[in-house]
Structures are given as C-alpha cells and as structure tokens.
Coordinates of C-alpha atoms in Angstrom, one line a residue:
Chain X
X1 CA 12.9 -14.5 28.3
X2 CA 14.9 -11.3 30.0
X3 CA 18.5 -12.4 28.5
X4 CA 17.1 -13.0 25.5
X5 CA 15.3 -9.4 25.6
X6 CA 18.6 -7.7 26.6
X7 CA 20.7 -9.3 23.9
X8 CA 18.0 -8.2 21.3
X9 CA 18.5 -4.4 22.6
X10 CA 22.3 -4.5 23.2
X11 CA 22.4 -5.5 19.1
X12 CA 19.9 -2.5 18.2
X13 CA 21.9 0.0 19.9
X14 CA 25.2 0.1 17.9
X15 CA 23.1 -0.3 14.5
X16 CA 21.0 2.9 16.1
X17 CA 24.7 4.5 16.2
X18 CA 25.8 3.3 12.8
X19 CA 23.0 4.7 11.1
X20 CA 23.0 8.0 13.1
X21 CA 26.4 8.1 11.9
X22 CA 25.7 7.4 8.3
X23 CA 22.9 9.7 7.8
X24 CA 25.2 12.5 9.6
X25 CA 28.1 12.1 7.2
X26 CA 25.7 11.9 4.5
X27 CA 24.7 15.3 4.6
X28 CA 28.5 16.6 5.1
X29 CA 29.0 14.7 1.7
X30 CA 27.1 17.7 0.0
X31 CA 29.7 19.8 -1.6
X32 CA 30.3 23.3 -1.0
X33 CA 28.9 25.0 -4.0
X34 CA 25.4 23.0 -3.0
X35 CA 25.1 25.2 -0.1
X36 CA 25.7 28.4 -2.5
X37 CA 22.8 26.5 -4.3
X38 CA 21.0 26.0 -1.7
X39 CA 21.3 30.1 -0.8
X40 CA 20.2 31.1 -4.3
X41 CA 17.3 28.8 -4.7
X42 CA 15.8 29.0 -0.9
X43 CA 15.1 32.6 -1.5
X44 CA 14.4 33.5 1.7
X45 CA 18.1 34.0 2.5
X46 CA 19.3 35.9 -0.7
X47 CA 22.5 35.2 -2.1
X48 CA 25.2 36.5 -0.4
X49 CA 28.5 35.6 2.1
X50 CA 26.0 36.2 4.5
X51 CA 23.4 33.9 3.3
X52 CA 25.8 31.0 2.9
X53 CA 27.4 31.7 6.6
X54 CA 23.7 31.7 7.6
X55 CA 23.2 28.1 6.5
X56 CA 26.5 27.1 7.6
X57 CA 25.7 28.3 10.9
X58 CA 22.1 26.7 11.0
X59 CA 23.8 23.1 10.0
X60 CA 26.6 23.6 12.4
X61 CA 29.1 23.0 9.8
X62 CA 31.7 25.6 10.8
X63 CA 32.3 23.4 13.5
X64 CA 34.6 20.3 14.0
X65 CA 32.9 17.5 12.8
X66 CA 33.0 15.5 15.8
X67 CA 31.5 18.6 17.9
X68 CA 28.8 18.8 15.4
X69 CA 28.2 15.3 15.5
X70 CA 27.8 15.0 19.1
X71 CA 25.2 18.4 18.8
X72 CA 23.3 17.1 16.8
X73 CA 22.9 13.6 18.7
X74 CA 22.7 15.6 22.0
X75 CA 19.7 18.0 20.4
X76 CA 18.0 14.4 19.0
X77 CA 17.9 12.9 22.8
X78 CA 16.3 16.8 23.8
X79 CA 13.9 16.6 20.8
X80 CA 15.9 19.8 19.2
X81 CA 16.4 18.2 15.9
X82 CA 17.6 21.4 14.1
X83 CA 15.8 24.1 12.2
X84 CA 14.4 23.4 8.6
X85 CA 16.1 25.4 5.8
X86 CA 13.1 25.6 4.0
X87 CA 10.5 26.6 6.9
X88 CA 12.7 27.5 9.2
X89 CA 10.4 26.0 11.5
X90 CA 11.6 23.4 14.0
X91 CA 12.0 20.4 11.8
X92 CA 10.0 18.6 14.5
X93 CA 6.8 20.9 14.0
X94 CA 6.4 19.1 10.5
X95 CA 7.0 16.0 11.4
X96 CA 4.7 15.9 14.1
X97 CA 2.6 17.6 11.5
X98 CA 3.0 14.8 9.2
X99 CA 3.8 11.7 11.0
X100 CA 0.1 11.1 12.0
X101 CA -1.2 11.0 8.6
X102 CA 1.5 8.6 7.4
X103 CA 0.6 5.9 10.5
X104 CA -3.1 6.0 10.0
X105 CA -2.6 5.2 6.7
X106 CA -0.3 2.9 8.1
X107 CA -2.6 0.9 10.5
X108 CA -5.4 0.8 8.0
X109 CA -3.4 -0.3 5.2
X110 CA -1.9 -3.2 7.5
X111 CA -5.2 -3.9 8.4
X112 CA -6.2 -4.6 4.9
X113 CA -3.3 -6.5 3.9
X114 CA -3.5 -9.0 6.9
X115 CA -7.2 -9.3 6.4
X116 CA -6.4 -10.3 3.0
X117 CA -3.3 -12.0 3.3
X118 CA -3.9 -14.7 6.0
X119 CA -6.9 -16.3 4.9
X120 CA -5.9 -16.2 1.4
X121 CA -2.6 -17.9 2.2
X122 CA -3.9 -20.2 4.6
X123 CA -7.0 -21.4 2.4
X124 CA -4.0 -21.5 -0.7
X125 CA -1.9 -23.8 1.4
X126 CA -4.8 -26.2 2.5
X127 CA -6.1 -26.7 -0.8
X128 CA -2.5 -26.4 -2.8
X129 CA -2.9 -26.7 -6.5
X130 CA -6.4 -26.9 -6.8
X131 CA -8.2 -23.5 -8.3
X132 CA -8.5 -21.3 -5.2
X133 CA -4.8 -22.0 -4.5
X134 CA -3.9 -21.2 -8.1
X135 CA -6.0 -17.8 -8.5
X136 CA -4.5 -16.7 -5.1
X137 CA -0.8 -17.4 -6.5
X138 CA -1.5 -15.8 -9.4
X139 CA -2.9 -12.7 -8.2
X140 CA -0.4 -12.3 -5.6
X141 CA 2.4 -12.7 -8.5
X142 CA 0.6 -9.9 -10.4
X143 CA 0.1 -8.1 -7.2
X144 CA 4.0 -7.9 -6.9
X145 CA 4.6 -7.1 -10.5
X146 CA 2.3 -4.4 -11.2
X147 CA 3.5 -1.2 -9.6
X148 CA 1.1 0.5 -7.2
X149 CA 1.6 4.0 -8.7
X150 CA 0.6 3.0 -11.8
X151 CA -2.5 1.3 -10.7
X152 CA -3.2 4.0 -8.7
X153 CA -3.1 6.5 -11.2
X154 CA -5.3 4.4 -13.1
X155 CA -7.6 4.1 -10.4
X156 CA -8.0 7.6 -10.0
X157 CA -9.1 8.2 -13.2
X158 CA -11.4 5.4 -12.9
X159 CA -12.9 7.2 -10.1
X160 CA -13.5 10.4 -11.8
X161 CA -14.9 9.5 -14.4
X162 CA -17.3 6.6 -12.7
X163 CA -18.1 8.3 -9.5
X164 CA -17.1 11.6 -9.8
X165 CA -14.7 11.3 -7.0
X166 CA -11.1 13.0 -7.1
X167 CA -8.9 13.6 -4.3
X168 CA -9.6 16.2 -2.1
X169 CA -6.7 18.8 -2.7
X170 CA -6.7 19.7 0.7
X171 CA -6.1 17.1 3.4
X172 CA -9.1 16.9 6.1
X173 CA -7.9 15.9 9.6
X174 CA -10.4 13.2 11.2
X175 CA -11.1 16.0 13.8
X176 CA -12.6 18.4 11.0
X177 CA -14.3 15.6 9.4
X178 CA -14.5 11.9 10.3
X179 CA -16.3 11.0 7.3
X180 CA -14.3 13.1 4.6
X181 CA -10.8 12.2 6.5
X182 CA -11.8 8.4 6.4
X183 CA -13.0 8.2 2.9
X184 CA -9.7 10.0 1.9
X185 CA -7.7 7.1 3.3
X186 CA -10.1 4.8 1.9
X187 CA -9.0 4.1 -1.4
X188 CA -4.9 4.5 -0.6
X189 CA -5.4 1.8 2.0
X190 CA -7.3 -0.3 0.0
X191 CA -4.4 -0.5 -2.6
X192 CA -1.6 -0.3 -0.3
X193 CA -3.2 -3.1 1.7
X194 CA -3.6 -5.5 -1.5
X195 CA 0.0 -4.6 -2.4
X196 CA 1.2 -5.9 0.4
X197 CA -1.1 -8.7 0.9
X198 CA 1.0 -10.0 -1.9
X199 CA 4.1 -10.7 -0.1
X200 CA 2.5 -11.8 3.2
X201 CA 0.0 -14.3 1.4
X202 CA 2.9 -16.1 -0.4
X203 CA 4.8 -16.1 3.0
X204 CA 1.8 -17.4 4.6
X205 CA 1.4 -19.9 2.1
X206 CA 5.0 -21.3 2.1
X207 CA 5.6 -21.3 5.5
X208 CA 1.7 -23.2 6.0
X209 CA 3.1 -26.2 3.6
X210 CA 6.5 -26.3 5.5
X211 CA 4.5 -27.0 9.0
X212 CA 1.6 -28.8 7.8
X213 CA 4.5 -31.6 6.5
X214 CA 5.9 -31.6 10.1
X215 CA 5.3 -34.6 12.6
X216 CA 3.5 -32.7 15.3
X217 CA 0.9 -32.2 12.8
X218 CA 0.7 -35.7 11.8
X219 CA 0.7 -36.5 15.7
X220 CA -2.2 -34.0 16.1
X221 CA -4.1 -35.3 13.4
X222 CA -3.3 -38.8 14.4
X223 CA -4.5 -38.5 18.3
X224 CA -8.0 -37.2 16.9
X225 CA -8.1 -33.9 16.9
X226 CA -10.3 -31.8 14.7
X227 CA -9.1 -30.5 11.7
X228 CA -9.7 -26.8 13.2
X229 CA -7.7 -27.4 16.3
X230 CA -5.1 -28.8 14.0
X231 CA -4.7 -25.9 11.8
X232 CA -5.2 -23.0 14.3
X233 CA -3.4 -24.1 17.4
X234 CA -0.5 -26.7 15.9
X235 CA -0.3 -25.6 12.6
X236 CA -0.7 -21.5 12.3
X237 CA 1.4 -20.8 15.3
X238 CA 4.5 -22.2 14.0
X239 CA 4.2 -21.1 10.9
X240 CA 3.7 -17.6 12.1
X241 CA 7.0 -16.5 12.8
X242 CA 8.1 -15.8 9.4
X243 CA 4.7 -14.2 8.5
X244 CA 5.2 -12.1 11.5
X245 CA 8.6 -11.1 10.3
X246 CA 7.0 -9.8 6.9
X247 CA 4.1 -8.2 8.7
X248 CA 6.3 -6.6 10.7
X249 CA 9.1 -5.5 7.6
X250 CA 5.7 -3.7 5.6
X251 CA 4.7 -2.0 8.8
X252 CA 8.1 -0.3 9.0
X253 CA 7.9 0.6 5.8
X254 CA 4.7 2.0 5.6
X255 CA 5.0 4.0 8.8
X256 CA 8.4 6.0 6.9
X257 CA 5.8 7.0 4.5
X258 CA 5.1 5.4 1.4
X259 CA 6.0 8.0 -0.3
X260 CA 4.5 7.9 -3.6
X261 CA 0.7 6.8 -2.6
X262 CA 1.1 9.9 -0.4
X263 CA 1.9 12.0 -3.4
X264 CA -0.7 10.6 -5.7
X265 CA -3.8 10.8 -2.9
X266 CA -2.9 14.0 -1.9
X267 CA -2.2 12.9 2.0
X268 CA 0.8 15.5 3.6
X269 CA 2.6 12.4 5.3
X270 CA 6.0 11.7 6.3
X271 CA 6.8 10.5 3.1
X272 CA 5.8 13.2 1.3
X273 CA 7.4 15.6 3.5
X274 CA 10.9 13.7 2.9
X275 CA 10.2 13.9 -1.3
X276 CA 9.7 17.5 -0.3
X277 CA 12.7 18.0 2.0
X278 CA 14.5 16.3 -1.2
X279 CA 13.4 18.8 -3.6
X280 CA 13.8 21.9 -1.5
X281 CA 17.1 20.1 -0.3
X282 CA 16.4 20.9 2.8
X283 CA 19.4 19.1 4.3
X284 CA 18.0 19.3 8.2
X285 CA 14.7 17.9 7.6
X286 CA 16.0 15.1 5.5
X287 CA 18.5 14.3 8.3
X288 CA 15.7 14.1 10.9
X289 CA 13.3 12.3 8.6
X290 CA 15.3 9.3 7.9
X291 CA 16.9 9.2 11.3
X292 CA 12.9 9.1 12.8
X293 CA 12.2 6.4 9.8
X294 CA 15.2 4.1 10.6
X295 CA 14.7 4.5 14.3
X296 CA 11.1 3.5 13.9
X297 CA 12.4 0.3 11.5
X298 CA 14.9 -1.2 14.2
X299 CA 12.3 -0.7 17.2
X300 CA 9.7 -2.2 14.5
X301 CA 12.1 -5.2 14.2
X302 CA 13.0 -5.3 17.9
X303 CA 9.4 -6.2 18.7
X304 CA 9.1 -8.7 15.8
X305 CA 12.3 -10.4 17.1
X306 CA 10.7 -10.3 20.8
X307 CA 7.4 -11.7 19.3
X308 CA 9.6 -14.3 17.8
X309 CA 10.7 -15.6 21.3
X310 CA 7.2 -15.6 22.8
X311 CA 5.8 -17.6 19.5
X312 CA 8.7 -20.5 19.7
X313 CA 10.2 -20.4 23.5
X314 CA 12.9 -22.4 21.5
X315 CA 14.5 -19.1 20.0
X316 CA 14.2 -17.7 23.8
X317 CA 16.2 -20.5 25.3
X318 CA 19.1 -20.7 22.3
Chain U
X1 CA 33.2 -31.6 -20.1
X2 CA 33.9 -29.0 -22.8
X3 CA 36.8 -30.7 -24.1
X4 CA 34.2 -33.7 -24.7
X5 CA 31.8 -31.3 -26.4
X6 CA 34.7 -30.2 -28.8
X7 CA 36.1 -33.7 -29.5
X8 CA 32.9 -35.1 -30.2
X9 CA 31.9 -36.8 -33.7
X10 CA 29.3 -35.0 -35.7
X11 CA 26.9 -37.2 -34.9
X12 CA 27.3 -36.6 -31.2
X13 CA 27.1 -32.9 -31.8
X14 CA 23.7 -33.9 -33.3
X15 CA 22.5 -36.3 -30.9
X16 CA 23.4 -33.7 -28.3
X17 CA 21.6 -31.0 -30.0
X18 CA 18.6 -33.2 -30.1
X19 CA 18.6 -33.8 -27.0
X20 CA 19.2 -30.3 -25.9
X21 CA 15.7 -29.8 -27.5
X22 CA 14.3 -32.7 -25.6
X23 CA 15.0 -31.3 -22.3
X24 CA 14.1 -27.7 -23.4
X25 CA 10.8 -29.5 -24.2
X26 CA 10.7 -31.0 -21.1
X27 CA 11.3 -28.5 -19.4
X28 CA 8.7 -26.5 -20.3
X29 CA 6.2 -28.9 -19.4
X30 CA 7.4 -29.1 -16.4
X31 CA 8.0 -25.5 -15.5
X32 CA 5.4 -23.5 -18.2
X33 CA 5.4 -20.5 -16.2
X34 CA 8.8 -20.1 -16.0
X35 CA 9.3 -21.0 -19.7
X36 CA 7.1 -18.4 -20.4
X37 CA 8.9 -15.9 -17.9
X38 CA 12.2 -16.6 -19.5
X39 CA 10.8 -16.3 -23.3
X40 CA 9.2 -13.0 -21.8
X41 CA 12.8 -11.8 -20.8
X42 CA 14.2 -12.7 -23.9
X43 CA 11.8 -10.9 -25.9
X44 CA 12.3 -7.6 -23.6
X45 CA 16.1 -8.4 -23.9
X46 CA 16.2 -8.6 -27.4
X47 CA 13.7 -5.4 -28.3
X48 CA 15.7 -3.4 -25.6
X49 CA 19.5 -4.7 -27.1
X50 CA 17.4 -3.8 -31.0
X51 CA 15.8 -0.7 -30.2
X52 CA 17.1 1.4 -32.6
X53 CA 16.1 -1.6 -35.2
X54 CA 12.6 -2.2 -33.7
X55 CA 11.4 1.1 -33.0
X56 CA 10.7 3.0 -36.3
X57 CA 11.2 6.7 -34.9
X58 CA 13.5 8.5 -33.0
X59 CA 11.8 8.3 -29.4
X60 CA 12.7 12.1 -28.5
X61 CA 11.8 13.5 -31.9
X62 CA 8.3 15.3 -31.5
X63 CA 6.0 15.6 -34.1
X64 CA 6.7 12.6 -35.9
X65 CA 2.8 12.1 -36.0
X66 CA -0.1 14.1 -35.1
X67 CA -0.2 14.5 -31.4
X68 CA -2.7 12.6 -29.9
X69 CA -3.1 9.9 -32.5
X70 CA -4.6 6.6 -31.2
X71 CA -3.0 3.5 -31.8
X72 CA -2.9 2.0 -35.4
X73 CA -0.9 1.1 -38.1
X74 CA 1.3 4.0 -38.4
X75 CA 1.8 4.3 -34.6
X76 CA 1.0 1.2 -33.0
X77 CA 1.1 2.5 -29.5
X78 CA -0.1 6.0 -30.8
X79 CA 1.4 9.4 -30.4
X80 CA 1.8 11.7 -27.1
X81 CA 0.6 15.4 -26.9
X82 CA 3.9 16.6 -29.2
X83 CA 3.5 14.1 -31.8
X84 CA 6.3 11.6 -30.5
X85 CA 5.8 7.7 -31.2
X86 CA 4.7 6.5 -28.2
X87 CA 6.0 2.4 -28.9
X88 CA 9.3 4.1 -29.9
X89 CA 9.7 5.6 -26.5
X90 CA 8.2 2.5 -24.9
X91 CA 10.8 0.4 -26.5
X92 CA 13.8 2.8 -25.5
X93 CA 12.5 3.2 -22.4
X94 CA 13.0 -0.4 -21.9
X95 CA 16.2 -0.1 -22.8
X96 CA 16.9 2.4 -19.8
X97 CA 14.6 0.1 -17.4
X98 CA 16.5 -2.9 -18.2
X99 CA 19.5 -1.4 -18.3
X100 CA 19.6 0.4 -14.8
X101 CA 17.7 -2.9 -13.1
X102 CA 20.4 -5.4 -14.8
X103 CA 23.8 -3.4 -14.1
X104 CA 22.5 -2.0 -11.0
X105 CA 21.7 -5.5 -9.4
X106 CA 25.1 -6.8 -11.1
X107 CA 27.0 -3.8 -9.4
X108 CA 24.8 -4.4 -6.0
X109 CA 25.1 -8.4 -5.8
X110 CA 28.7 -8.6 -6.9
X111 CA 29.1 -6.2 -3.8
X112 CA 26.8 -7.8 -1.2
X113 CA 28.3 -11.3 -2.6
X114 CA 31.8 -10.5 -1.4
X115 CA 30.7 -8.5 1.8
X116 CA 28.6 -11.6 2.4
X117 CA 31.0 -14.4 2.2
X118 CA 33.8 -12.7 4.2
X119 CA 30.9 -12.0 6.9
X120 CA 30.0 -15.1 6.8
X121 CA 32.9 -16.9 6.4
X122 CA 35.5 -15.3 8.6
X123 CA 32.9 -14.6 11.4
X124 CA 34.2 -12.9 14.6
X125 CA 34.8 -9.1 14.6
X126 CA 34.5 -8.5 11.1
X127 CA 31.2 -10.2 10.7
X128 CA 29.7 -8.3 14.0
X129 CA 30.9 -4.8 12.4
X130 CA 29.7 -5.4 8.7
X131 CA 26.1 -7.1 9.9
X132 CA 25.5 -4.0 12.7
X133 CA 26.4 -1.9 9.2
X134 CA 23.8 -3.8 7.4
X135 CA 20.9 -3.6 9.8
X136 CA 21.8 0.2 9.6
X137 CA 21.1 0.2 5.8
X138 CA 18.4 -1.7 6.1
X139 CA 16.7 -0.1 8.3
X140 CA 16.2 2.6 6.0
X141 CA 13.3 2.0 3.9
X142 CA 14.7 1.4 0.1
X143 CA 12.8 4.2 -1.5
X144 CA 14.0 6.3 1.4
X145 CA 17.4 5.8 1.0
X146 CA 17.3 6.0 -2.7
X147 CA 15.6 9.9 -2.4
X148 CA 18.8 10.8 0.0
X149 CA 21.0 9.5 -2.3
X150 CA 20.0 10.6 -5.0
X151 CA 19.4 14.4 -3.6
X152 CA 23.4 14.6 -3.1
X153 CA 24.2 13.2 -6.3
X154 CA 23.0 14.6 -9.7
X155 CA 20.4 13.7 -11.8
X156 CA 21.6 11.3 -14.7
X157 CA 21.1 7.8 -15.5
X158 CA 24.9 6.6 -13.9
X159 CA 24.0 8.1 -10.8
X160 CA 20.7 6.2 -10.4
X161 CA 22.0 3.0 -10.9
X162 CA 24.7 3.8 -8.2
X163 CA 22.0 4.5 -6.2
X164 CA 19.7 1.6 -6.9
X165 CA 23.0 -0.3 -6.6
X166 CA 23.7 0.7 -3.3
X167 CA 20.1 0.1 -2.2
X168 CA 20.3 -3.5 -3.5
X169 CA 23.9 -4.4 -1.9
X170 CA 22.5 -5.0 1.8
X171 CA 20.0 -7.7 1.4
X172 CA 22.2 -9.7 -0.8
X173 CA 25.1 -9.4 1.5
X174 CA 22.7 -10.5 4.4
X175 CA 21.3 -13.8 2.2
X176 CA 24.9 -14.8 0.9
X177 CA 26.2 -14.5 4.4
X178 CA 23.4 -16.9 5.4
X179 CA 24.3 -19.5 2.6
X180 CA 27.8 -19.2 3.6
X181 CA 27.0 -20.5 7.0
X182 CA 25.0 -23.3 6.1
X183 CA 27.7 -24.1 3.6
X184 CA 30.9 -23.5 5.9
X185 CA 30.5 -26.7 8.3
X186 CA 30.1 -29.2 5.4
X187 CA 32.7 -31.7 4.8
X188 CA 34.8 -30.5 1.6
X189 CA 35.5 -27.3 3.2
X190 CA 37.3 -29.0 6.5
X191 CA 38.7 -30.9 3.4
X192 CA 40.0 -28.1 1.6
X193 CA 41.5 -26.5 4.5
X194 CA 43.1 -29.6 5.6
X195 CA 45.2 -30.0 2.3
X196 CA 46.1 -26.6 3.2
X197 CA 44.2 -24.7 1.0
X198 CA 44.1 -21.0 1.7
X199 CA 40.9 -18.8 2.7
X200 CA 40.5 -17.1 -1.0
X201 CA 40.8 -20.8 -2.6
X202 CA 38.3 -22.2 -0.2
X203 CA 35.9 -19.2 -0.4
X204 CA 35.9 -19.2 -4.8
X205 CA 36.7 -22.8 -5.3
X206 CA 34.5 -24.4 -2.7
X207 CA 32.0 -22.1 -1.2
X208 CA 31.0 -19.9 -4.2
X209 CA 29.9 -22.5 -6.4
X210 CA 27.7 -23.9 -3.6
X211 CA 25.9 -20.9 -2.8
X212 CA 25.3 -19.9 -6.2
X213 CA 21.7 -20.8 -6.2
X214 CA 20.5 -18.4 -3.7
X215 CA 22.4 -15.6 -5.6
X216 CA 21.2 -16.1 -8.6
X217 CA 17.4 -16.3 -7.0
X218 CA 18.2 -12.9 -5.2
X219 CA 19.6 -11.2 -8.5
X220 CA 16.4 -12.5 -10.2
X221 CA 14.3 -10.9 -7.8
X222 CA 15.9 -7.6 -7.4
X223 CA 16.3 -7.1 -11.2
X224 CA 12.3 -6.6 -10.7
X225 CA 12.4 -4.7 -7.2
X226 CA 15.4 -2.1 -9.2
X227 CA 13.3 -1.5 -12.2
X228 CA 10.3 -1.1 -10.2
X229 CA 12.5 1.3 -8.0
X230 CA 13.8 2.8 -11.8
X231 CA 10.4 3.4 -12.4
X232 CA 9.5 5.2 -9.2
X233 CA 12.2 7.8 -9.1
X234 CA 11.3 8.7 -12.5
X235 CA 7.5 8.5 -11.6
X236 CA 8.6 11.3 -9.0
X237 CA 11.0 13.5 -11.5
X238 CA 13.9 12.1 -10.0
X239 CA 14.9 9.4 -13.1
X240 CA 17.2 9.9 -16.6
X241 CA 16.3 13.3 -17.3
X242 CA 13.6 14.4 -20.4
X243 CA 13.1 14.0 -23.1
X244 CA 14.9 10.2 -22.5
X245 CA 12.1 8.1 -22.4
X246 CA 11.5 6.5 -19.3
X247 CA 8.4 4.2 -17.8
X248 CA 7.9 5.8 -15.0
X249 CA 8.4 9.7 -16.3
X250 CA 6.0 8.6 -19.7
X251 CA 3.1 7.3 -16.6
X252 CA 3.3 10.1 -14.1
X253 CA 4.7 13.3 -16.2
X254 CA 3.4 12.1 -19.9
X255 CA 0.5 10.1 -19.2
X256 CA -1.3 11.2 -16.2
X257 CA -2.9 14.5 -17.1
X258 CA -4.3 12.9 -20.6
X259 CA -5.4 9.3 -19.5
X260 CA -9.2 10.3 -19.6
X261 CA -8.6 11.1 -23.5
X262 CA -5.4 9.4 -24.4
X263 CA -5.1 6.9 -22.1
X264 CA -2.4 4.8 -24.4
X265 CA 0.3 7.1 -23.7
X266 CA 0.0 6.2 -19.9
X267 CA -1.4 2.4 -19.9
X268 CA 1.3 0.7 -22.1
X269 CA 4.1 1.8 -20.5
X270 CA 2.8 0.2 -17.5
X271 CA 2.1 -2.6 -18.8
X272 CA 5.8 -3.2 -20.2
X273 CA 6.4 -2.5 -16.9
X274 CA 4.6 -4.9 -15.0
X275 CA 5.5 -7.3 -17.6
X276 CA 9.1 -6.7 -17.1
X277 CA 8.8 -6.9 -13.1
X278 CA 6.6 -10.0 -13.4
X279 CA 8.9 -11.8 -15.8
X280 CA 11.9 -11.2 -13.5
X281 CA 10.0 -12.5 -10.3
X282 CA 8.4 -15.6 -11.9
X283 CA 12.2 -16.7 -12.9
X284 CA 13.5 -15.7 -9.5
X285 CA 10.5 -18.1 -8.4
X286 CA 11.7 -20.7 -11.4
X287 CA 15.3 -20.6 -9.8
X288 CA 14.3 -21.4 -6.8
X289 CA 12.4 -24.1 -7.7
X290 CA 14.6 -25.8 -10.1
X291 CA 18.3 -24.9 -8.2
X292 CA 16.3 -26.0 -4.4
X293 CA 17.4 -29.7 -3.8
X294 CA 14.5 -30.0 -1.1
X295 CA 11.6 -28.7 -3.6
X296 CA 13.5 -31.1 -6.7
X297 CA 11.4 -33.6 -7.6
X298 CA 8.9 -33.1 -5.0
X299 CA 4.8 -33.9 -7.0
X300 CA 3.5 -30.7 -7.4

C-alpha cells in the first residue's frame, strides 16, 4: 500500500508543475495593449505610462520569464499569491472570504446528490427494466440534459411568486444567522444535488448491473446468504469504484465553485469570484483561483485513487 | 461493396431500398429512444440549416410585432421586449448553438484522437508527458478553463468555438488512448507489423477503424456538453455578442427579468436547449448500445 501511495503522489507532482506552468504562461499571453486597457479600465490606476509600469511591476512582468515563474511559485509556497489588480488587496484575502461558501455549497450538494443517486441507482439495477428503473433512467437523462441555470431561473420565479421568497442580495454567514444561512443554501444545494445525482445514479446502476452478473455474486447467493448481504457486502462494495470516481470528480468540480449557481443565487463563492476576476481582467486573481482549483482537483483525484486501493486490494498490488 | 451497389440491376436496387426501410423499422423497434433522438437531431439540424426559410422574421430586427405579444398565430413563440420575433430568434439561436457545438467537438475530437492515438500507440516517454499534460488540463473544471481562455481571447463565435474545442480535447484524448491500448495487443496489429507496415499505416488502417465506436460515443455526448457550455457562457454574457440570438443569452438577459409577465421569452429557448442536449445524450447512449459488442444482443 505504501508503494502505491508513493507512486500516485509522484505522478501528481509533475501534473501540478505542468498546470502551474500553463496557468502562468496563459497570463503572459495577454497582449501588451491589454495592460494599457487594464490601466484605463480599472480606474484606480489612471491612464498613464506610470500606471502601465505599475501594473507591469505588480504582475512582475518586467523581469525575465523564469525569474517571474519561480517568484510566483515561491510566493505560492509561502502563502503569498500576489496582489489583486482590482481590489489591490492580497488575492488570498478574497479566496479566504469566498472559499468557505463554495465549500458549504459543495458539501450540501454532494450529500443531496449521493442521498438521491445511490438508492435510486441500486434499485434501478435490481429492478432492471421495470417501471421504477425506467422512471429513474428517464429522470436522470432529463437531469443530464436540462441546464441547471435554466431550471434555477425558472424555480426562482416560481418561488418568488408562490412563496414570496427571493434570494437575499446580502450573503448571511452561518455565524450571523444560522437559519438565514441554511435557507440561502437550501435551494441551490437541492438543485445542484439533483443535477449531480443524474450522473452518479447512472454510474451506480451500470456498475451494479455489471457486478451482479459476476460469479462471486452467484456464489454468494448459492451459499444461501440473504439478498441484503449479497447486495451490500458483495455487490455494492465492488460496484463502488466507478461510483467513487464520479463522486470525487463532482466534489472537485463543486469545490472549484459552481459559477452559474453562485451567480443566480447570490452566493459570493469562489466561482463568482473567478467570474468577477475575469470580467475585471484581474489576472493575478484569475491565476491564483485557477491554480487553487486545479490543486484541489488533483488532491481529490489523488484521494479517490488511493481509495481504490482500499476498496480493491488487487489495485494495490498490481 | 460500393461497386456491388453500382453495378446491381434495378430490381436489386429496389430490393435494397425495401430492405433499408425494413431494417430502419426494425432498428426503430429495437431502439425506440435512439430513433426518437435521431429524428429529433435531424429536425433540429434541418431547422438550423434552413433557419432563414423557417423563421419568417429577421431575428435581430426589432418591432416586427408589438413588444411582449404572447405566443399566437402571427408570432408562434410571441415577441420580446423590443418586439423581436422569439420563434425566429430561437431558430437562429439553434444555428449558433449547433454550429458551435458540432464544429468545436469536431476540432476537439480530431485533435484528441490524434493525441490519444500517438500516446496509446507509442507509449513510453511521449505517453507519460502527454498524459501529465492532460492531467493538468483536466484538473481545471471546464467552466473555469473556458472562462480563463475567453478572458484572453476577444469575444466572438470563432473564439468561442476555439475555447470549447480546447476544453473538449483532453477527455477525448484520454478515451481514445484507452481504446488504443485495448486494441493494440490484437493479432492483426502484430500481423500488420510483421508484414512490414509502418506506424502510420497501422494507426490509420488497422487501429482507427477498430476504435471508431468509442470516438463516436464520446463525440456525440460531447456535442451535448459543448452546447451546454456555450449556453452557460452566453448566460454569463460571454457568448456571441448581442443582438445575435443565442439560447443562453435569451434565457438570462432577455427572459429572466420578465419571466413572470412574459414567460415565453425565456421558456422557449430553454426548452429547445434541453431538447437538443437530450437528443445528443440519447444518441450517444444508443451508439454505445449498438456498437458495443458486449451489449449487443443482450436481452433488455
């Protein structure tokens, strides 16, 4: 197991280095006149040659490429990701403010998604081609196809008319108002959770179907185990690997901020911060956010991969 | 086979046509949802191609009717706040969505296939480097990556296609690589090698035809995803610049604020968007069922 963990960690590091280089070069691809545009757009600098040089200095693009890169990486490792071009605060301030919101949304949505998907997927597989299976498959396909932002828009109107509920413009933190905070997360989490459950349910169903045909399930049944033990101990555990992958991917995606849902429901999370950074052309913030999101994704993938080893000993030793 | 058709007598041709109809019917019976998806996509494609013929009005022309007219005979889907015909805008918006979706996936899947084939076939150092790059790109969520790319490119339909193509490339590369690895150990690859065929010939003549199934599946599902991504970006105002019709933009900027008083402005583009994505998802599912020999002929 130790070798397996070591191998996986060693594979992650180069990918992390590559992504940092990609993000870094991407920022350097901005044409020079964009910086002039930034100077005039951002207002806080005024449109002068000085302002332009100031931005170049903040970005550090007056130095050679490699020096810049290592400065940036060095900064990241010591928790200094640069200064936002828009707020002129350290970009980490904004991240610290928005990340917990995305985290809360991610956790709630995942819980909803798993709570819906696993039972539905297992039942659909066990009762294949019956009415419940068809319903589950149809609903999941609709869930895959109907864009969440459209549903969200429609639901908001429905809520505002039926319950006179509109998403508060001001975000309420859990410390300020636990009830208000939870209510603010309720609808977006349900919506995201149901959306995510479509993929997970389909994966659970097909993985279960695959496993239920295996010899060891037949053996388990033949030796007189109850159906519940067969399903939960023998089938489900083996069907879990692809399901865990999907759940991990989704969690990573959620942690990166679900931009549109955050925008629609007025949640100032990481996704919305990234969108705002893009509209403000706040390159230091974009750079930091994308790097953070990519690192989270890789970390989650690593954990998922390691969980394979735990779920299936064959993977550990191969 | 082509020459057989060309030289076949007329009676044979007629027989062939009848058998085609029969085979289609049999297929429709076995794959009802897939057939429905196919018909749906053909209809959507037709309406996109013939948009100027189907849509009576210029989609960008204001005051072709009274603003906020509900759906009716003159304006099937009603009019919007500046009196543009919503049906014409939905049909022309479909043109944008389908073009962006299909062209970006064609580019993305082609590039992805080439990368995946090289990576899977040659293995070794090339494979390791390419896979780490793909890991890196895939660690950035599609929406975030698209946003970052769009922030450097100027807005415009061609930039949108380019962005979505880049976003779609890594996952197809990964799937193609997996398929190549599965096909590579087969005897016919060995045989081709033994006969002295070069790598290029083996890849194109022997490997590609055998991995076409997963490529088609990923391609059709990705068209759905690409259309969703295009709509999401338009929803955020990063799609084709207005007044060009685009489903995402119509839902967010034109329909959202008046959803209680004039719901048709935002509802119709949403319905068409959902149907389109649904169609491509179902098509992908059906292609998988039909082409996967493991599933073929299985009951149910």
